[in-house]
XYZ file of C-alpha atoms in Angstrom:
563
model
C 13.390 -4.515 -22.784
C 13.560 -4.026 -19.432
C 15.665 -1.430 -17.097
C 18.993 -1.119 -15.581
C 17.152 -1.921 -12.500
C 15.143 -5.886 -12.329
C 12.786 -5.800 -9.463
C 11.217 -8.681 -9.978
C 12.348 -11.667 -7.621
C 14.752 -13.832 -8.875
C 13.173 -17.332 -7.810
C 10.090 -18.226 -9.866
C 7.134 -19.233 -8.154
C 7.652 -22.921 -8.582
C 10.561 -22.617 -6.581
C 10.310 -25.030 -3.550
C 12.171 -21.977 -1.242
C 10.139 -19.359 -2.629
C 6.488 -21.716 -1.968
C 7.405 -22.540 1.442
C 8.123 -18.754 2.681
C 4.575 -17.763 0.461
C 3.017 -20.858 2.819
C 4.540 -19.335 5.987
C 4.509 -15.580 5.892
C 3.427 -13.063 3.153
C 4.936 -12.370 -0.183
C 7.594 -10.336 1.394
C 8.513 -12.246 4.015
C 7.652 -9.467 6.290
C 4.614 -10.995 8.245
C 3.781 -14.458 9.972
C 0.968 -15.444 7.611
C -0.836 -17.150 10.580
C -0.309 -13.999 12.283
C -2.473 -12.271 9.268
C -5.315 -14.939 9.872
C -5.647 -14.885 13.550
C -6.190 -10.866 12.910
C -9.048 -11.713 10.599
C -10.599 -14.210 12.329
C -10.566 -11.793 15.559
C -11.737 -8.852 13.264
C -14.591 -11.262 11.382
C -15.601 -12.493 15.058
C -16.225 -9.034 16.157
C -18.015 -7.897 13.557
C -20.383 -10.500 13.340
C -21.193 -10.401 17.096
C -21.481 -6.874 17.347
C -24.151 -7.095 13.955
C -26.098 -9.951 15.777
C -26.258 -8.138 19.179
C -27.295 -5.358 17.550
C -29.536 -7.205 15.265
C -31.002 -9.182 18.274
C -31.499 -5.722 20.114
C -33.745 -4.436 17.606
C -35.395 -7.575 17.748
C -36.649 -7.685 21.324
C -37.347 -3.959 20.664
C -39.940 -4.852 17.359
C -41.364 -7.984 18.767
C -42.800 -6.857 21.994
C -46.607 -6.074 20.451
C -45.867 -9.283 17.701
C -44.811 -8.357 14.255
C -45.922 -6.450 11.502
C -45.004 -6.259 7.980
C -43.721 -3.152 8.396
C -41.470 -4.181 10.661
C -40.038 -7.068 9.210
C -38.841 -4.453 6.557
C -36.959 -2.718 9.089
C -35.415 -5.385 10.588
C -34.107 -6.603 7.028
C -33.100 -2.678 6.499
C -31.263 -2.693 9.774
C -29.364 -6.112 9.000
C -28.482 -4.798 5.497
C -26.994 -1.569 6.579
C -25.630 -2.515 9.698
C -22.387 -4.600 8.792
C -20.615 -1.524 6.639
C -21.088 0.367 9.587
C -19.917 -1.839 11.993
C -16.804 -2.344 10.032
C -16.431 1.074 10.177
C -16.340 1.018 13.942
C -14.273 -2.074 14.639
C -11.936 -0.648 12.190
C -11.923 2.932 14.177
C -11.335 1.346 17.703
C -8.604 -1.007 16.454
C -6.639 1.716 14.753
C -7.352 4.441 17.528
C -5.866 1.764 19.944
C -2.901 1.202 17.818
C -1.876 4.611 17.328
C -2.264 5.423 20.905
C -0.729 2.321 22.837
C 1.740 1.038 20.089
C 5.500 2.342 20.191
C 5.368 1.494 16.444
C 2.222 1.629 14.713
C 4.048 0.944 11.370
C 5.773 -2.248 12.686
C 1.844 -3.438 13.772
C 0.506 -3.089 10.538
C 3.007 -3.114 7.413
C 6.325 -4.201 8.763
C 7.707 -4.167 5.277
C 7.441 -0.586 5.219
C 8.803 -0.077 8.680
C 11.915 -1.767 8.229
C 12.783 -0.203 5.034
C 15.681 2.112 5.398
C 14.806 5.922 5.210
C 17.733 6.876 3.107
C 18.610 4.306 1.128
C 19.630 4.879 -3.242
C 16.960 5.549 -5.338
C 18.303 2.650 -8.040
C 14.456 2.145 -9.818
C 13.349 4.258 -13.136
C 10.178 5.600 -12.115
C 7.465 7.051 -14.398
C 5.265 9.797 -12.630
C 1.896 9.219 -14.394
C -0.973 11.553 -14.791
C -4.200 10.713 -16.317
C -6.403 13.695 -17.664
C -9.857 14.428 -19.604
C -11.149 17.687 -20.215
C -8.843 18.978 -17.526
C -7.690 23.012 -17.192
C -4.190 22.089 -18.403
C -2.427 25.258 -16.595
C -3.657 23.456 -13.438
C -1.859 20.467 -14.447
C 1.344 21.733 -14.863
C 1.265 23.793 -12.223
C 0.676 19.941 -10.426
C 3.254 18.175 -12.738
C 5.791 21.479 -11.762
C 5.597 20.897 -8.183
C 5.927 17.318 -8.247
C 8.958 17.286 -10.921
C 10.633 20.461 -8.771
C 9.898 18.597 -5.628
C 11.811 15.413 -6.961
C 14.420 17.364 -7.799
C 15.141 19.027 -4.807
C 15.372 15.699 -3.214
C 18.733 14.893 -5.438
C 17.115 11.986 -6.896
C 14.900 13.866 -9.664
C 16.805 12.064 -12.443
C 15.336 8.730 -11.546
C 11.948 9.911 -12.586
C 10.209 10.860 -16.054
C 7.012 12.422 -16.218
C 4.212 11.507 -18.398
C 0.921 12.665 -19.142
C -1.917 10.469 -20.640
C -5.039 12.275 -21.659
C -8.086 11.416 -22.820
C -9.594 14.339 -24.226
C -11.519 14.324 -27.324
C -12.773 18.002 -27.569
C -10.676 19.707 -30.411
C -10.374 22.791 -28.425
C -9.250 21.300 -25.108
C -6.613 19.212 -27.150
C -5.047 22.394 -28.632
C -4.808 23.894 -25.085
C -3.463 21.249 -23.369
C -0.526 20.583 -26.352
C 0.160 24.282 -26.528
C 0.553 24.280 -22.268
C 2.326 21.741 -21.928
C 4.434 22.379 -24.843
C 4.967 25.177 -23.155
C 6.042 23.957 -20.135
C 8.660 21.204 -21.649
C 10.459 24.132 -22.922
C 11.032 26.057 -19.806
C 12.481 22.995 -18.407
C 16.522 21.876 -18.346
C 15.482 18.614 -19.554
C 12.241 18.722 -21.552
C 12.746 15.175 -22.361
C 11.918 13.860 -19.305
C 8.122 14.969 -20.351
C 6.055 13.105 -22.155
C 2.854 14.489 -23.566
C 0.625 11.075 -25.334
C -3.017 11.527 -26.315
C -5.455 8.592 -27.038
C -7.573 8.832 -30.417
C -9.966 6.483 -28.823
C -11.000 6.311 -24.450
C -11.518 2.851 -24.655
C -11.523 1.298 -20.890
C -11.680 5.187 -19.504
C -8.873 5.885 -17.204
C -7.723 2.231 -16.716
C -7.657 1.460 -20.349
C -5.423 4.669 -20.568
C -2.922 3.368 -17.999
C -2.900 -0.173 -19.337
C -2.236 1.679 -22.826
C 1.481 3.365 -21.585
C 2.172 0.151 -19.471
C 2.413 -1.651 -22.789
C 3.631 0.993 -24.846
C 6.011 3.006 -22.526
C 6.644 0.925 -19.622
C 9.092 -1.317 -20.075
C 11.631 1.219 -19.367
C 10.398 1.917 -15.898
C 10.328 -0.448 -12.753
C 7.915 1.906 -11.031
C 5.310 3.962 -12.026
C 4.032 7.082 -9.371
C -0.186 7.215 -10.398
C -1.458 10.447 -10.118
C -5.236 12.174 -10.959
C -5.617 15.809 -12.373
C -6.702 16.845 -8.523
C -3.620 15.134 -6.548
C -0.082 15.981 -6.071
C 2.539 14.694 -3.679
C 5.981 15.584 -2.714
C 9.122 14.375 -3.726
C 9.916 12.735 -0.171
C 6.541 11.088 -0.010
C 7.031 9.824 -3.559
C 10.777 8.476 -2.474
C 8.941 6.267 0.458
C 6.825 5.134 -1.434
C 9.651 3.924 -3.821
C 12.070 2.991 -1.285
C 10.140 0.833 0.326
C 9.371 -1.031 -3.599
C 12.699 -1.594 -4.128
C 13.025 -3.479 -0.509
C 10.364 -5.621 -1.172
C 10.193 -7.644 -4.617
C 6.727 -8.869 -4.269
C 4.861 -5.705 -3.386
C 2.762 -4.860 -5.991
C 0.642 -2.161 -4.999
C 1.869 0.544 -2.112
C -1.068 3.424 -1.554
C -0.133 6.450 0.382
C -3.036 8.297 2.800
C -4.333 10.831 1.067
C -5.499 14.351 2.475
C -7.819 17.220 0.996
C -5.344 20.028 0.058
C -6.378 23.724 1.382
C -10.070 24.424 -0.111
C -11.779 27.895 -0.932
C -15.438 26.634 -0.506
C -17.105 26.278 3.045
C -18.341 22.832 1.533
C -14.841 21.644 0.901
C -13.086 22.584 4.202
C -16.309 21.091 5.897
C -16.129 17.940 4.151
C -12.316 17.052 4.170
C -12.153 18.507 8.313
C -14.613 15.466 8.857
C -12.835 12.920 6.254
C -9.090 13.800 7.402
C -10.163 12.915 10.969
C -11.591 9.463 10.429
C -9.074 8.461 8.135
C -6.285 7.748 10.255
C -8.058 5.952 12.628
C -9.839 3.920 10.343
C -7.119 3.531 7.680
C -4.781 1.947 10.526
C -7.496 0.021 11.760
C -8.071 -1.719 8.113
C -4.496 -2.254 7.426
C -3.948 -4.185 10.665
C -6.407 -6.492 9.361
C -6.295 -6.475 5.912
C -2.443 -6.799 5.603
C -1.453 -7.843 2.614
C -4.719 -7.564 1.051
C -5.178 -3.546 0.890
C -6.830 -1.546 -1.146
C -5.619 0.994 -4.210
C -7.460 4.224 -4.579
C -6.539 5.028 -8.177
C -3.851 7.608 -7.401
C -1.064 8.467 -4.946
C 0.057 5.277 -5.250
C 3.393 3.083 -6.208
C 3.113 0.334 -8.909
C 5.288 -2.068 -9.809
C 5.060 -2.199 -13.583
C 6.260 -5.667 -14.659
C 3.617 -7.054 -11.813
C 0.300 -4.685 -13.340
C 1.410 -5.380 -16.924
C 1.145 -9.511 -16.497
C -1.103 -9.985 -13.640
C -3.744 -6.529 -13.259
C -5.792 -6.983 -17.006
C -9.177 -6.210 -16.242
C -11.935 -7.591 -17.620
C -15.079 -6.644 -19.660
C -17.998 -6.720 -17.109
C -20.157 -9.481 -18.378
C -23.639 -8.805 -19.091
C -25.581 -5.839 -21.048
C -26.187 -2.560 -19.850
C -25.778 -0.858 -17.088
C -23.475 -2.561 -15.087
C -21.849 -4.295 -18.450
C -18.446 -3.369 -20.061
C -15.580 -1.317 -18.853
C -14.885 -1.747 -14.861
C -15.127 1.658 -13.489
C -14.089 1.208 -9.991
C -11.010 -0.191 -11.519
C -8.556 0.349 -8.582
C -10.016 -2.081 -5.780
C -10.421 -4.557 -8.853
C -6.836 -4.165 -9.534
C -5.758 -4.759 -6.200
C -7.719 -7.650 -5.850
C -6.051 -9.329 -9.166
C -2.398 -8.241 -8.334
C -2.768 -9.578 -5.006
C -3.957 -13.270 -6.685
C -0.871 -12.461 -8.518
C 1.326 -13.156 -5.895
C 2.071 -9.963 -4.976
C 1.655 -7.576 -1.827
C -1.072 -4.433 -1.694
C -0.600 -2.442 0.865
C -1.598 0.898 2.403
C 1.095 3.631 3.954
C -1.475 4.257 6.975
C -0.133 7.737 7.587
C -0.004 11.352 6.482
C 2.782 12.829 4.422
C 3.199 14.658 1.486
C -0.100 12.935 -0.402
C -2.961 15.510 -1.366
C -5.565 15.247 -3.969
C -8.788 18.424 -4.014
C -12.202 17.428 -2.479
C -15.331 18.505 -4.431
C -15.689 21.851 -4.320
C -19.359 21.753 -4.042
C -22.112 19.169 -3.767
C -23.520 19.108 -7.192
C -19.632 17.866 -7.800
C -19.307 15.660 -4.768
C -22.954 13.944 -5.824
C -21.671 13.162 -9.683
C -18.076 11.618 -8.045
C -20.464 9.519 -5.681
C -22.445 8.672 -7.751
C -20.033 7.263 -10.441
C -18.260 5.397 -7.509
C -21.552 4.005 -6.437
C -21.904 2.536 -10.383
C -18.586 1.464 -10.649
C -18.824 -0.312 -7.363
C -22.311 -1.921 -8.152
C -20.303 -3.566 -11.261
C -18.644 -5.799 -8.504
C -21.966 -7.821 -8.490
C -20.877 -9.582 -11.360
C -17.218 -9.773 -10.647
C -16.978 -10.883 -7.257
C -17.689 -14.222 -8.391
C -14.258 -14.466 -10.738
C -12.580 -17.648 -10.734
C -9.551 -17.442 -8.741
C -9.903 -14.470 -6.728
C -8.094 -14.915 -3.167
C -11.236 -14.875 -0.338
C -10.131 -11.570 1.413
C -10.151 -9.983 -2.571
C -14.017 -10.680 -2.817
C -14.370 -9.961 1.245
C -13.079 -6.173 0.277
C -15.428 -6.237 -2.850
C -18.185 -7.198 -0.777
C -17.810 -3.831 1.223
C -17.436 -1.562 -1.188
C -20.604 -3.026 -2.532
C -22.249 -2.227 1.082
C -20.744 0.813 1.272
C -23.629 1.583 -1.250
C -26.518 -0.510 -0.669
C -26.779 0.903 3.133
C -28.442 4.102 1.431
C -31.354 2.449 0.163
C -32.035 -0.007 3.184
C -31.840 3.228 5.518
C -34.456 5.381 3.331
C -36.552 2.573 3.097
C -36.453 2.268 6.897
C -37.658 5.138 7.408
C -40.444 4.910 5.138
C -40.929 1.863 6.832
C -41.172 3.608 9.897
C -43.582 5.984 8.677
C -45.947 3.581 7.579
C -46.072 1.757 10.980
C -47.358 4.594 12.389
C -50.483 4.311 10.455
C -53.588 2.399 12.049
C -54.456 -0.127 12.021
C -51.202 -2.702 11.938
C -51.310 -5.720 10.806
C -50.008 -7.966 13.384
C -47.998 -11.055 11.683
C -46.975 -12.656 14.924
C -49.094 -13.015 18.155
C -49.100 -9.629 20.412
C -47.955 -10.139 24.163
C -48.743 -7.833 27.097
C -44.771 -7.240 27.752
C -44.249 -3.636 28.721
C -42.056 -1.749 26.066
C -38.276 -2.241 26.525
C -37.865 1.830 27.538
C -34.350 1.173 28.637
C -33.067 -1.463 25.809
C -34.588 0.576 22.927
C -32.515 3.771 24.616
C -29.389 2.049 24.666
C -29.821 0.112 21.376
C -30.062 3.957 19.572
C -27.336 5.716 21.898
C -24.843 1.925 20.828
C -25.959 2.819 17.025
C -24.787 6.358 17.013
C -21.628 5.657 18.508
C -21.140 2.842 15.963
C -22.061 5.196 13.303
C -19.915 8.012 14.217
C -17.225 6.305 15.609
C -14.546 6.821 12.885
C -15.147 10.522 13.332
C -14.984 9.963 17.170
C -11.937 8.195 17.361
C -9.854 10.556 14.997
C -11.186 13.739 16.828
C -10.144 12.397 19.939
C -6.765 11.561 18.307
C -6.205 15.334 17.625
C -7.417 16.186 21.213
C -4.998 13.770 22.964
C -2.074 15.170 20.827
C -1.679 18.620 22.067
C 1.448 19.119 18.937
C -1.717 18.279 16.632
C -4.195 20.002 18.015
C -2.189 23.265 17.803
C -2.301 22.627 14.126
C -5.719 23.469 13.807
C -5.423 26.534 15.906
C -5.731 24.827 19.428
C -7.981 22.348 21.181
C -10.681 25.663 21.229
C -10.414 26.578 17.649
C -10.474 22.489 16.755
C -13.715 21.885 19.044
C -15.403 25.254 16.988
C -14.763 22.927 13.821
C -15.675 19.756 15.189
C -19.525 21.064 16.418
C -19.342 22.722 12.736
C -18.549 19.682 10.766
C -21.320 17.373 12.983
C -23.858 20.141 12.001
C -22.713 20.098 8.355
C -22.664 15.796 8.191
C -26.587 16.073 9.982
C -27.282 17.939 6.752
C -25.187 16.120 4.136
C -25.779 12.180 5.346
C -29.823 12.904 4.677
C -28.678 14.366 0.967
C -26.206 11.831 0.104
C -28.421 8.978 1.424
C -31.263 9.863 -0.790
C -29.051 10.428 -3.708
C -27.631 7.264 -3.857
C -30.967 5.588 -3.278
C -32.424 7.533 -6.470
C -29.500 6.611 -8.383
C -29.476 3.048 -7.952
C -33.108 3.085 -8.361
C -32.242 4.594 -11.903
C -29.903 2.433 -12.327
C -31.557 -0.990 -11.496
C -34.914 0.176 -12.561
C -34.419 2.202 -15.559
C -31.066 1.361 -17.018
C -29.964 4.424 -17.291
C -25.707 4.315 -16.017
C -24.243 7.967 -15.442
C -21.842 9.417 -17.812
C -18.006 10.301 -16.739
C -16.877 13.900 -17.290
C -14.269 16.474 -16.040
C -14.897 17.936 -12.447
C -15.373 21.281 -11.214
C -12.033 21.354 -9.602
C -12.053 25.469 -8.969
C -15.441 25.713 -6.911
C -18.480 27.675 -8.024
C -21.382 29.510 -6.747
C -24.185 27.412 -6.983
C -27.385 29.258 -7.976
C -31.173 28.816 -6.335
C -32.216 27.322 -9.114
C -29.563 24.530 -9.658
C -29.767 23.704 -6.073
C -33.693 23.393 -6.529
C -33.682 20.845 -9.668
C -30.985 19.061 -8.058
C -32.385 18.783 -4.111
C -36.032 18.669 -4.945
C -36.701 15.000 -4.571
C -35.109 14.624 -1.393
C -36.805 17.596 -0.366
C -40.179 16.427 -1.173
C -39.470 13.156 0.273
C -38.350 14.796 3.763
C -41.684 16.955 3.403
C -43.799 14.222 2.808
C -42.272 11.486 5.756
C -42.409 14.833 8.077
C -45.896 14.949 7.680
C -46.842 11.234 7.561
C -45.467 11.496 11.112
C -47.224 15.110 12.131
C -50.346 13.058 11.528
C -49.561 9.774 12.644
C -46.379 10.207 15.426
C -46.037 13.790 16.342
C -44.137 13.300 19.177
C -41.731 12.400 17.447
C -41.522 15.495 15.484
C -39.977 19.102 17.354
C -43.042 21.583 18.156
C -46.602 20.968 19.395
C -48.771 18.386 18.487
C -51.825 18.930 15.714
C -55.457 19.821 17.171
């Protein structure tokens, strides 16, 4: 039965009218289609030129005493890992430029979203949905609280219902979380708009969970809010995001920019000062691109239901274990099947009222990772799904490389470190060129800036803005944080890198997938010895490149030379 409210256009898609505007412009209507394509071919272009100059740098730089097999591996390395990053920096620079030349941003990128009114009735039902497992359930109502007293205090609160899906299977979390959030319904002047609904069985994790209620429960809703255990939003973020559903029939998917909410752990603050600076830049950058093809993050986001229930089924990963089975990374697979839906997914490149917690410490941040990294290596086997629109499997394709530059950059090094050994074994014929100082200089000054420049381009956002930098405390205080954070990401890229390259290793190698648990939302102390079983690989493999090159290249290395 569906609600008081039908969101769902009223042509079908056979309609001659409603084919000719899809041929012409998006699903909305909002953007010249051609206009979306001349983006991405101008985006593709740059990429691919910047990755060959690059690539062609390196080159000249390797091939000066002929080749060795050592080098070869770099150069594949270097070609493997370089188009995630570049990405990365085309999408920086476009967005920086946007935000600091356009008079509209919005209109650029998403002009369904800009021309939908800022006031206009709240006429959909909307179910606010959280998923939990093994979650401290006075921490999600204190969540739930906000968000429902939020909504209220907007005047519209009696468009939404609340509803919590969990997951847990541990007798003594269950009792907790029905006795809290019992609890809580009866404190409240309409405990009926709370729904507590637990799953006997997790089948299909978190996505299985949500497909479950959009089944069972949401018929009655036109909208559904998605939220995780460690996000909250406000009730005028939420009513964007829903205002700008109802204007637009055929968007399916509408994700919000999400920012780390206040932390209590140095590694926290450090982590989400660096993240909340590049995503701006790089978020606007994407969307002017990517369009109607945009990515969901899982939470924080609008849904329309009717769309997700017929066209967003997700399938069992072919093939055994590990990659086989349920899709983790659900939410970019989602995306990618309500977009061949027909309908719009699209991002709200801006801040507002949209928080979720960042790991509190790294033994946390290194499980989420990791379980991203698994989820997203599950993509090798459905990128090839009949059907898929092209830019669905191009946004695949990088969050596959998102991962596999990890690996190609540790084995570079070690790569690197085995060059240095005599004698090499020349592949190619030598030639008595000098070595290009000068080329070689520039090709690693170009790399960092590519690297970094997401980073770059939202600090320098904040500096340009002297309303935002007085948000941090002033361009003095915001400088202090930026020098901190570069000093923190030296340490953590190293860490992080090596993880992911020991976990795929595990997980290609062994078979062995990771398992999905409850996080560490509060922030801990982390003890010696935890830090020790959990950072002694990488150290050992620093340690042992460090002195490959003490023996081999010590000039390289800080400090004197060995006798």
């Amino acid at each position: 039965m569906r609600s008081s409210l039908d969101l769902t256009p009223a042509s079908s898609p056979e309609d001659p009218e409603d084919a000719e505007r899809s041929a012409d412009s998006t699903p909305t209507g909002s953007q010249a289609a051609w206009s979306l394509r001349t983006r991405r071919i101008i985006f593709a272009t740059l990429v691919l030129a910047t990755v060959a100059a690059l690539g062609s740098a390196f080159w000249t730089v390797l091939a000066v005493d002929g080749w060795t097999i050592p080098e070869f591996v770099m150069l594949g390395c270097f070609l493997i890992s370089a188009p995630w990053i570049v990405i990365g920096f085309w999408n920086a620079l476009v967005g920086f430029s946007i935000l600091r030349f356009a008079p509209d941003p919005m209109r650029v990128v998403a002009p369904c979203i800009a021309d939908t009114p800022a006031d206009s009735p709240i006429d959909a039902r909307v179910a606010v949905v959280m998923c939990v497992r093994h979650e401290d359930p006075a921490r999600v109502v204190r969540r739930l609280d906000a968000v429902t007293r939020s909504l209220d205090a907007t005047g519209w609160g009696g468009r939404f219902d609340v509803f919590v899906l969990s997951d847990s299977q541990k007798p003594d979390a269950v009792a907790e979380e029905e006795a809290t959030i019992s609890r809580w319904r009866e404190s409240l002047a309409r405990p009926e708009r709370v729904t507590y609904r637990r799953r006997t069985s997790n089948e299909g994790f978190k996505a299985g969970n949500i497909r479950d209620f959009v089944l069972d429960q949401g018929a009655a809703y036109d909208v559904m809010i998605t939220l995780d255990a460690d996000s909250v939003m406000s009730g005028e973020a939420i009513l964007r995001l829903v205002r700008v559903m109802q204007a637009n029939p055929k968007l399916g998917i509408l994700q919000s920019l999400v920012v780390g909410l206040p932390a209590r752990t140095i590694f926290a603050r450090a982590f989400q000062f660096g993240m909340r600076a590049s995503m701006r830049s790089y978020t606007m950058g994407a969307a002017w691109w990517a369009g109607d093809n945009g990515p969901y993050w899982g939470h924080n986001a609008a849904i329309r239901i009717a769309a997700f229930r017929d066209h967003c089924r997700l399938p069992t990963v072919p093939g055994g274990a590990p990659l086989g089975g349920a899709v983790l990374s659900h939410d970019l697979f989602e995306a990618v099947l309500m977009r061949k839906g027909g309908y719009e997914v699209r991002v709200l490149p801006e801040e507002g009222g949209s928080w979720e917690d960042n790991p509190a410490s790294l033994p946390e941040f290194l499980r989420r990772n990791l379980r991203w990294c698994q989820g997203n290596m599950q993509y090798l086997r459905l990128i090839g799904s009949p059907g898929l629109p092209f830019l669905g499997r191009v946004n695949l394709m990088i969050a596959i490389l998102m991962y596999a530059g990890a690996p190609a950059w540790i084995v570079f090094m070690v790569a690197g470190a085995a060059q240095a050994w005599d004698p090499p074994v020349v592949i190619g014929g030598g030639g008595d060129d000098p070595f290009p100082w000068t080329l070689s200089t520039a090709l690693v000054v170009m790399m960092m800036l590519v690297l970094f420049a997401p980073k770059i381009m939202g600090y320098l956002d904040v500096l340009l803005q002297p309303a935002e930098s007085r948000r941090y405390g002033g361009q003095g205080v915001f400088a202090a944080g930026v020098a901190a954070e570069v000093t923190f990401g030296m340490l953590f890229a190293p860490i992080v890198s090596f993880s992911v390259t020991a976990f795929l290793l595990q997980l290609f190698v062994l078979r062995k997938p990771l398992g999905w648990e409850a996080q560490d939302r509060d922030g801990r102390r982390v003890r010696w010895s935890e830090a020790m079983r959990l950072l002694w690989p990488a150290t050992l493999f620093g340690v042992a490149l460090a002195v490959s090159l003490w023996l081999t290249a010590p000039d390289v290395l800080p400090g004197p030379p060995p006798c």
